[in-house]
């Protein structure tokens, strides 16, 4: 059973096909048709809704794409749709700002923009308008009036709305639901102890409430498909009409959502939403955080996870190159067994990984992250480890990489002591550039060395041509990115990133 609030109304659902998306549940069973379906693939933002969940003693409001969010993700949350914003005949300030600024023409994208601006407003000015709106597309109004509406809102002193007024009460209700779920889960014997279940017509979703319960459930039914954020998996449902007979949700397992600095490494829970990884990464590995802000859109980052990004084994997943360059390892669990596998050994072939049946990723471990940026900044300048991460795609945001590159260089006294270079989009899997690394290590860090390394890159990769980029283009770009790292290293103050000057 899942339990959630639709605005203020409690829903307890146990007989629901777990392949149902939040969008079709809203439109087909609740007749809430304000939330639109544009692409059904997470690209346009017309279906944006907001999920509120407890974060300490406040509620945290986040956007998601209802079209690729499965209903199991609603458990323990408050679902807010565009219908909930108006109070009696009074528009919500976000809606009023859109009207005032003439920010809607055909209106199809408008509910999605309104919900993204609503979530931005609820962050109390912490997020940026660009990031908040990057996952919403408008094909007729043009973005200027929409941005003007965002600016008007930011400048306004807004009084508490109905959500602020009922926040304490909503928070208490959600916390009570969580407490109830943990009790009902552990006392149940069918499904196994500690696992709740959503089922309909022979299709099931198991929802373990702990790591042990998850490990036992997956070992017992290794044919199940795991679902974390569902931002990859749900596309099989919406684009290829697939229906999964058995899903196991990772969303209710607290151990998989922790993001922590340990004495000598960062440990990132495999099912922590990317948005939750950002604060620590921004502090410890800023180049990784910069990459994540270009990862899909805000809606996707609020759902998608590093575990899902790696486990789907895509050659163009953005996290893999940077994690390979950082020499990350994966903590894997199968039944009661835990093992640690270097990410270097994880990708076996096109969309093939080293995961055994019934095995899953619990944490991503990034070694050697021991000092804060502030401390690192005070280290001697000629003893540096430099991380350069580049994503090349047609659009800045909400786009998949044609090529993604990450270079982790240890340059001491002008000589390359260690180089870990990794690329996505260049081969059947994300991969290290071993020949190129050899061409660099032990050599002086100068342009001539970099040119030799660029030649070695052609030995490492024979990229394919597809609709994103041609083979020759990919190779040229991959070489140019290495040259670019050289120039950035040589003149760190020089502004060469497009995001720094547009
Ligand atoms: C519009 C859009 C834009 C996107 N943009 C980008 C982008 O810019 N860069 C990018 O890299 N990706 C992008 N993606 C892909 C996707 O968002 C990411 O791959 C995301 O990280 C997947 O995480 P998830 O939690 O949603 O995975 P899910 O969809 O839940 O799972 C993906 C796969 O991994 C398996 N899995 C999940 N967690 C685990 C685990 N802990 N252990 C073992 N197996 C597991 C699942 O069974 C499934 O097979 C985009 C997707 C969409 C829809
Ligand atoms: S309908 Fe386009 S993102 Fe959901
Ligand atoms: S108003 Fe028509 S798509 Fe945006």
PDB file of N, CA and C in Angstrom, residues 86-140:
ATOM      1  N   UNK A  86      -4.922  27.847  -6.922  1.00  0.00           N
ATOM      2  CA  UNK A  86      -5.905  28.923  -6.765  1.00  0.00           C
ATOM      3  C   UNK A  86      -6.631  28.759  -5.431  1.00  0.00           C
ATOM      4  N   UNK A  87      -6.939  29.882  -4.773  1.00  0.00           N
ATOM      5  CA  UNK A  87      -7.758  29.798  -3.549  1.00  0.00           C
ATOM      6  C   UNK A  87      -9.070  30.511  -3.816  1.00  0.00           C
ATOM      7  N   UNK A  88     -10.150  29.784  -3.722  1.00  0.00           N
ATOM      8  CA  UNK A  88     -11.466  30.303  -4.133  1.00  0.00           C
ATOM      9  C   UNK A  88     -11.320  30.977  -5.503  1.00  0.00           C
ATOM     10  N   UNK A  89     -11.647  32.265  -5.672  1.00  0.00           N
ATOM     11  CA  UNK A  89     -11.483  32.841  -7.018  1.00  0.00           C
ATOM     12  C   UNK A  89     -10.217  33.698  -7.118  1.00  0.00           C
ATOM     13  N   UNK A  90      -9.295  33.474  -6.193  1.00  0.00           N
ATOM     14  CA  UNK A  90      -8.052  34.259  -6.148  1.00  0.00           C
ATOM     15  C   UNK A  90      -6.902  33.438  -6.746  1.00  0.00           C
ATOM     16  N   UNK A  91      -6.284  33.936  -7.801  1.00  0.00           N
ATOM     17  CA  UNK A  91      -5.137  33.216  -8.359  1.00  0.00           C
ATOM     18  C   UNK A  91      -3.985  33.214  -7.358  1.00  0.00           C
ATOM     19  N   UNK A  92      -3.180  32.157  -7.422  1.00  0.00           N
ATOM     20  CA  UNK A  92      -1.944  32.136  -6.631  1.00  0.00           C
ATOM     21  C   UNK A  92      -0.994  33.205  -7.203  1.00  0.00           C
ATOM     22  N   UNK A  93      -0.147  33.829  -6.360  1.00  0.00           N
ATOM     23  CA  UNK A  93       0.760  34.870  -6.874  1.00  0.00           C
ATOM     24  C   UNK A  93       1.561  34.422  -8.095  1.00  0.00           C
ATOM     25  N   UNK A  94       1.909  33.140  -8.169  1.00  0.00           N
ATOM     26  CA  UNK A  94       2.671  32.650  -9.328  1.00  0.00           C
ATOM     27  C   UNK A  94       1.801  32.737 -10.582  1.00  0.00           C
ATOM     28  N   UNK A  95       0.555  32.315 -10.456  1.00  0.00           N
ATOM     29  CA  UNK A  95      -0.351  32.378 -11.611  1.00  0.00           C
ATOM     30  C   UNK A  95      -0.604  33.836 -12.002  1.00  0.00           C
ATOM     31  N   UNK A  96      -0.770  34.695 -10.974  1.00  0.00           N
ATOM     32  CA  UNK A  96      -1.043  36.103 -11.235  1.00  0.00           C
ATOM     33  C   UNK A  96       0.135  36.750 -11.979  1.00  0.00           C
ATOM     34  N   UNK A  97       1.345  36.388 -11.588  1.00  0.00           N
ATOM     35  CA  UNK A  97       2.530  36.954 -12.244  1.00  0.00           C
ATOM     36  C   UNK A  97       2.573  36.543 -13.724  1.00  0.00           C
ATOM     37  N   UNK A  98       2.196  35.296 -14.013  1.00  0.00           N
ATOM     38  CA  UNK A  98       2.159  34.841 -15.407  1.00  0.00           C
ATOM     39  C   UNK A  98       1.124  35.648 -16.202  1.00  0.00           C
ATOM     40  N   UNK A  99      -0.013  35.927 -15.578  1.00  0.00           N
ATOM     41  CA  UNK A  99      -1.055  36.727 -16.246  1.00  0.00           C
ATOM     42  C   UNK A  99      -0.542  38.152 -16.455  1.00  0.00           C
ATOM     43  N   UNK A 100      -0.018  38.744 -15.393  1.00  0.00           N
ATOM     44  CA  UNK A 100       0.451  40.137 -15.459  1.00  0.00           C
ATOM     45  C   UNK A 100       1.483  40.325 -16.564  1.00  0.00           C
ATOM     46  N   UNK A 101       2.342  39.305 -16.746  1.00  0.00           N
ATOM     47  CA  UNK A 101       3.456  39.452 -17.705  1.00  0.00           C
ATOM     48  C   UNK A 101       3.114  38.880 -19.085  1.00  0.00           C
ATOM     49  N   UNK A 102       1.861  38.515 -19.290  1.00  0.00           N
ATOM     50  CA  UNK A 102       1.421  37.961 -20.594  1.00  0.00           C
ATOM     51  C   UNK A 102       2.305  36.775 -20.976  1.00  0.00           C
ATOM     52  N   UNK A 103       2.479  35.863 -20.040  1.00  0.00           N
ATOM     53  CA  UNK A 103       3.463  34.791 -20.230  1.00  0.00           C
ATOM     54  C   UNK A 103       2.834  33.505 -20.753  1.00  0.00           C
ATOM     55  N   UNK A 104       1.662  33.615 -21.353  1.00  0.00           N
ATOM     56  CA  UNK A 104       1.022  32.410 -21.883  1.00  0.00           C
ATOM     57  C   UNK A 104       0.279  32.737 -23.163  1.00  0.00           C
ATOM     58  N   UNK A 105       0.437  31.850 -24.169  1.00  0.00           N
ATOM     59  CA  UNK A 105      -0.370  32.026 -25.384  1.00  0.00           C
ATOM     60  C   UNK A 105      -1.315  30.835 -25.547  1.00  0.00           C
ATOM     61  N   UNK A 106      -0.834  29.724 -26.132  1.00  0.00           N
ATOM     62  CA  UNK A 106      -1.749  28.576 -26.261  1.00  0.00           C
ATOM     63  C   UNK A 106      -2.040  27.968 -24.891  1.00  0.00           C
ATOM     64  N   UNK A 107      -1.127  28.141 -23.943  1.00  0.00           N
ATOM     65  CA  UNK A 107      -1.366  27.704 -22.564  1.00  0.00           C
ATOM     66  C   UNK A 107      -0.973  26.268 -22.268  1.00  0.00           C
ATOM     67  N   UNK A 108      -0.500  25.541 -23.292  1.00  0.00           N
ATOM     68  CA  UNK A 108      -0.228  24.121 -23.055  1.00  0.00           C
ATOM     69  C   UNK A 108       0.920  23.920 -22.073  1.00  0.00           C
ATOM     70  N   UNK A 109       1.942  24.754 -22.187  1.00  0.00           N
ATOM     71  CA  UNK A 109       3.106  24.601 -21.303  1.00  0.00           C
ATOM     72  C   UNK A 109       2.878  25.269 -19.950  1.00  0.00           C
ATOM     73  N   UNK A 110       1.831  26.120 -19.865  1.00  0.00           N
ATOM     74  CA  UNK A 110       1.700  27.039 -18.728  1.00  0.00           C
ATOM     75  C   UNK A 110       1.590  26.341 -17.361  1.00  0.00           C
ATOM     76  N   UNK A 111       0.751  25.296 -17.227  1.00  0.00           N
ATOM     77  CA  UNK A 111       0.702  24.655 -15.904  1.00  0.00           C
ATOM     78  C   UNK A 111       2.080  24.178 -15.440  1.00  0.00           C
ATOM     79  N   UNK A 112       2.883  23.674 -16.378  1.00  0.00           N
ATOM     80  CA  UNK A 112       4.227  23.199 -16.027  1.00  0.00           C
ATOM     81  C   UNK A 112       5.108  24.349 -15.557  1.00  0.00           C
ATOM     82  N   UNK A 113       5.079  25.469 -16.295  1.00  0.00           N
ATOM     83  CA  UNK A 113       5.874  26.628 -15.867  1.00  0.00           C
ATOM     84  C   UNK A 113       5.404  27.128 -14.504  1.00  0.00           C
ATOM     85  N   UNK A 114       4.089  27.163 -14.318  1.00  0.00           N
ATOM     86  CA  UNK A 114       3.549  27.649 -13.043  1.00  0.00           C
ATOM     87  C   UNK A 114       4.063  26.779 -11.889  1.00  0.00           C
ATOM     88  N   UNK A 115       4.064  25.472 -12.094  1.00  0.00           N
ATOM     89  CA  UNK A 115       4.505  24.584 -11.008  1.00  0.00           C
ATOM     90  C   UNK A 115       6.008  24.732 -10.750  1.00  0.00           C
ATOM     91  N   UNK A 116       6.791  24.937 -11.815  1.00  0.00           N
ATOM     92  CA  UNK A 116       8.237  25.139 -11.605  1.00  0.00           C
ATOM     93  C   UNK A 116       8.489  26.443 -10.852  1.00  0.00           C
ATOM     94  N   UNK A 117       7.729  27.490 -11.211  1.00  0.00           N
ATOM     95  CA  UNK A 117       7.904  28.769 -10.503  1.00  0.00           C
ATOM     96  C   UNK A 117       7.398  28.669  -9.063  1.00  0.00           C
ATOM     97  N   UNK A 118       6.354  27.901  -8.868  1.00  0.00           N
ATOM     98  CA  UNK A 118       5.825  27.690  -7.507  1.00  0.00           C
ATOM     99  C   UNK A 118       6.902  27.029  -6.630  1.00  0.00           C
ATOM    100  N   UNK A 119       7.544  25.983  -7.174  1.00  0.00           N
ATOM    101  CA  UNK A 119       8.593  25.296  -6.388  1.00  0.00           C
ATOM    102  C   UNK A 119       9.762  26.244  -6.135  1.00  0.00           C
ATOM    103  N   UNK A 120      10.097  27.061  -7.141  1.00  0.00           N
ATOM    104  CA  UNK A 120      11.191  28.025  -6.969  1.00  0.00           C
ATOM    105  C   UNK A 120      10.845  29.008  -5.851  1.00  0.00           C
ATOM    106  N   UNK A 121       9.612  29.483  -5.870  1.00  0.00           N
ATOM    107  CA  UNK A 121       9.189  30.432  -4.833  1.00  0.00           C
ATOM    108  C   UNK A 121       9.265  29.784  -3.450  1.00  0.00           C
ATOM    109  N   UNK A 122       8.924  28.502  -3.384  1.00  0.00           N
ATOM    110  CA  UNK A 122       8.933  27.818  -2.087  1.00  0.00           C
ATOM    111  C   UNK A 122      10.364  27.582  -1.581  1.00  0.00           C
ATOM    112  N   UNK A 123      11.365  27.699  -2.477  1.00  0.00           N
ATOM    113  CA  UNK A 123      12.758  27.555  -2.020  1.00  0.00           C
ATOM    114  C   UNK A 123      13.272  28.857  -1.404  1.00  0.00           C
ATOM    115  N   UNK A 124      12.394  29.856  -1.342  1.00  0.00           N
ATOM    116  CA  UNK A 124      12.743  31.117  -0.696  1.00  0.00           C
ATOM    117  C   UNK A 124      13.922  31.807  -1.355  1.00  0.00           C
ATOM    118  N   UNK A 125      13.929  31.818  -2.675  1.00  0.00           N
ATOM    119  CA  UNK A 125      14.965  32.566  -3.403  1.00  0.00           C
ATOM    120  C   UNK A 125      16.303  31.859  -3.474  1.00  0.00           C
ATOM    121  N   UNK A 126      16.364  30.592  -3.038  1.00  0.00           N
ATOM    122  CA  UNK A 126      17.678  29.901  -3.074  1.00  0.00           C
ATOM    123  C   UNK A 126      18.074  29.422  -4.462  1.00  0.00           C
ATOM    124  N   UNK A 127      17.084  28.993  -5.259  1.00  0.00           N
ATOM    125  CA  UNK A 127      17.416  28.439  -6.577  1.00  0.00           C
ATOM    126  C   UNK A 127      17.492  29.539  -7.627  1.00  0.00           C
ATOM    127  N   UNK A 128      18.060  29.197  -8.790  1.00  0.00           N
ATOM    128  CA  UNK A 128      18.115  30.203  -9.856  1.00  0.00           C
ATOM    129  C   UNK A 128      16.966  29.959 -10.832  1.00  0.00           C
ATOM    130  N   UNK A 129      16.482  31.066 -11.419  1.00  0.00           N
ATOM    131  CA  UNK A 129      15.374  30.957 -12.367  1.00  0.00           C
ATOM    132  C   UNK A 129      15.770  30.072 -13.542  1.00  0.00           C
ATOM    133  N   UNK A 130      17.011  30.240 -14.033  1.00  0.00           N
ATOM    134  CA  UNK A 130      17.462  29.466 -15.198  1.00  0.00           C
ATOM    135  C   UNK A 130      17.369  27.972 -14.900  1.00  0.00           C
ATOM    136  N   UNK A 131      17.881  27.572 -13.725  1.00  0.00           N
ATOM    137  CA  UNK A 131      17.868  26.151 -13.367  1.00  0.00           C
ATOM    138  C   UNK A 131      16.426  25.668 -13.199  1.00  0.00           C
ATOM    139  N   UNK A 132      15.599  26.506 -12.546  1.00  0.00           N
ATOM    140  CA  UNK A 132      14.223  26.079 -12.261  1.00  0.00           C
ATOM    141  C   UNK A 132      13.422  25.884 -13.541  1.00  0.00           C
ATOM    142  N   UNK A 133      13.716  26.694 -14.572  1.00  0.00           N
ATOM    143  CA  UNK A 133      12.886  26.654 -15.781  1.00  0.00           C
ATOM    144  C   UNK A 133      13.517  25.884 -16.934  1.00  0.00           C
ATOM    145  N   UNK A 134      14.736  25.383 -16.738  1.00  0.00           N
ATOM    146  CA  UNK A 134      15.438  24.742 -17.862  1.00  0.00           C
ATOM    147  C   UNK A 134      14.712  23.503 -18.376  1.00  0.00           C
ATOM    148  N   UNK A 135      13.886  22.888 -17.543  1.00  0.00           N
ATOM    149  CA  UNK A 135      13.181  21.676 -17.975  1.00  0.00           C
ATOM    150  C   UNK A 135      11.783  21.952 -18.498  1.00  0.00           C
ATOM    151  N   UNK A 136      11.458  23.233 -18.709  1.00  0.00           N
ATOM    152  CA  UNK A 136      10.133  23.576 -19.248  1.00  0.00           C
ATOM    153  C   UNK A 136      10.294  24.230 -20.609  1.00  0.00           C
ATOM    154  N   UNK A 137       9.641  23.669 -21.594  1.00  0.00           N
ATOM    155  CA  UNK A 137       9.744  24.219 -22.952  1.00  0.00           C
ATOM    156  C   UNK A 137       8.438  24.925 -23.314  1.00  0.00           C
ATOM    157  N   UNK A 138       8.588  26.068 -23.973  1.00  0.00           N
ATOM    158  CA  UNK A 138       7.422  26.778 -24.498  1.00  0.00           C
ATOM    159  C   UNK A 138       7.655  26.993 -25.985  1.00  0.00           C
ATOM    160  N   UNK A 139       6.663  26.638 -26.812  1.00  0.00           N
ATOM    161  CA  UNK A 139       6.915  26.755 -28.242  1.00  0.00           C
ATOM    162  C   UNK A 139       6.256  27.981 -28.841  1.00  0.00           C
ATOM    163  N   UNK A 140       5.441  28.727 -28.071  1.00  0.00           N
ATOM    164  CA  UNK A 140       4.833  29.887 -28.725  1.00  0.00           C
ATOM    165  C   UNK A 140       5.020  31.219 -28.011  1.00  0.00           C
TER     166      UNK A 140
END
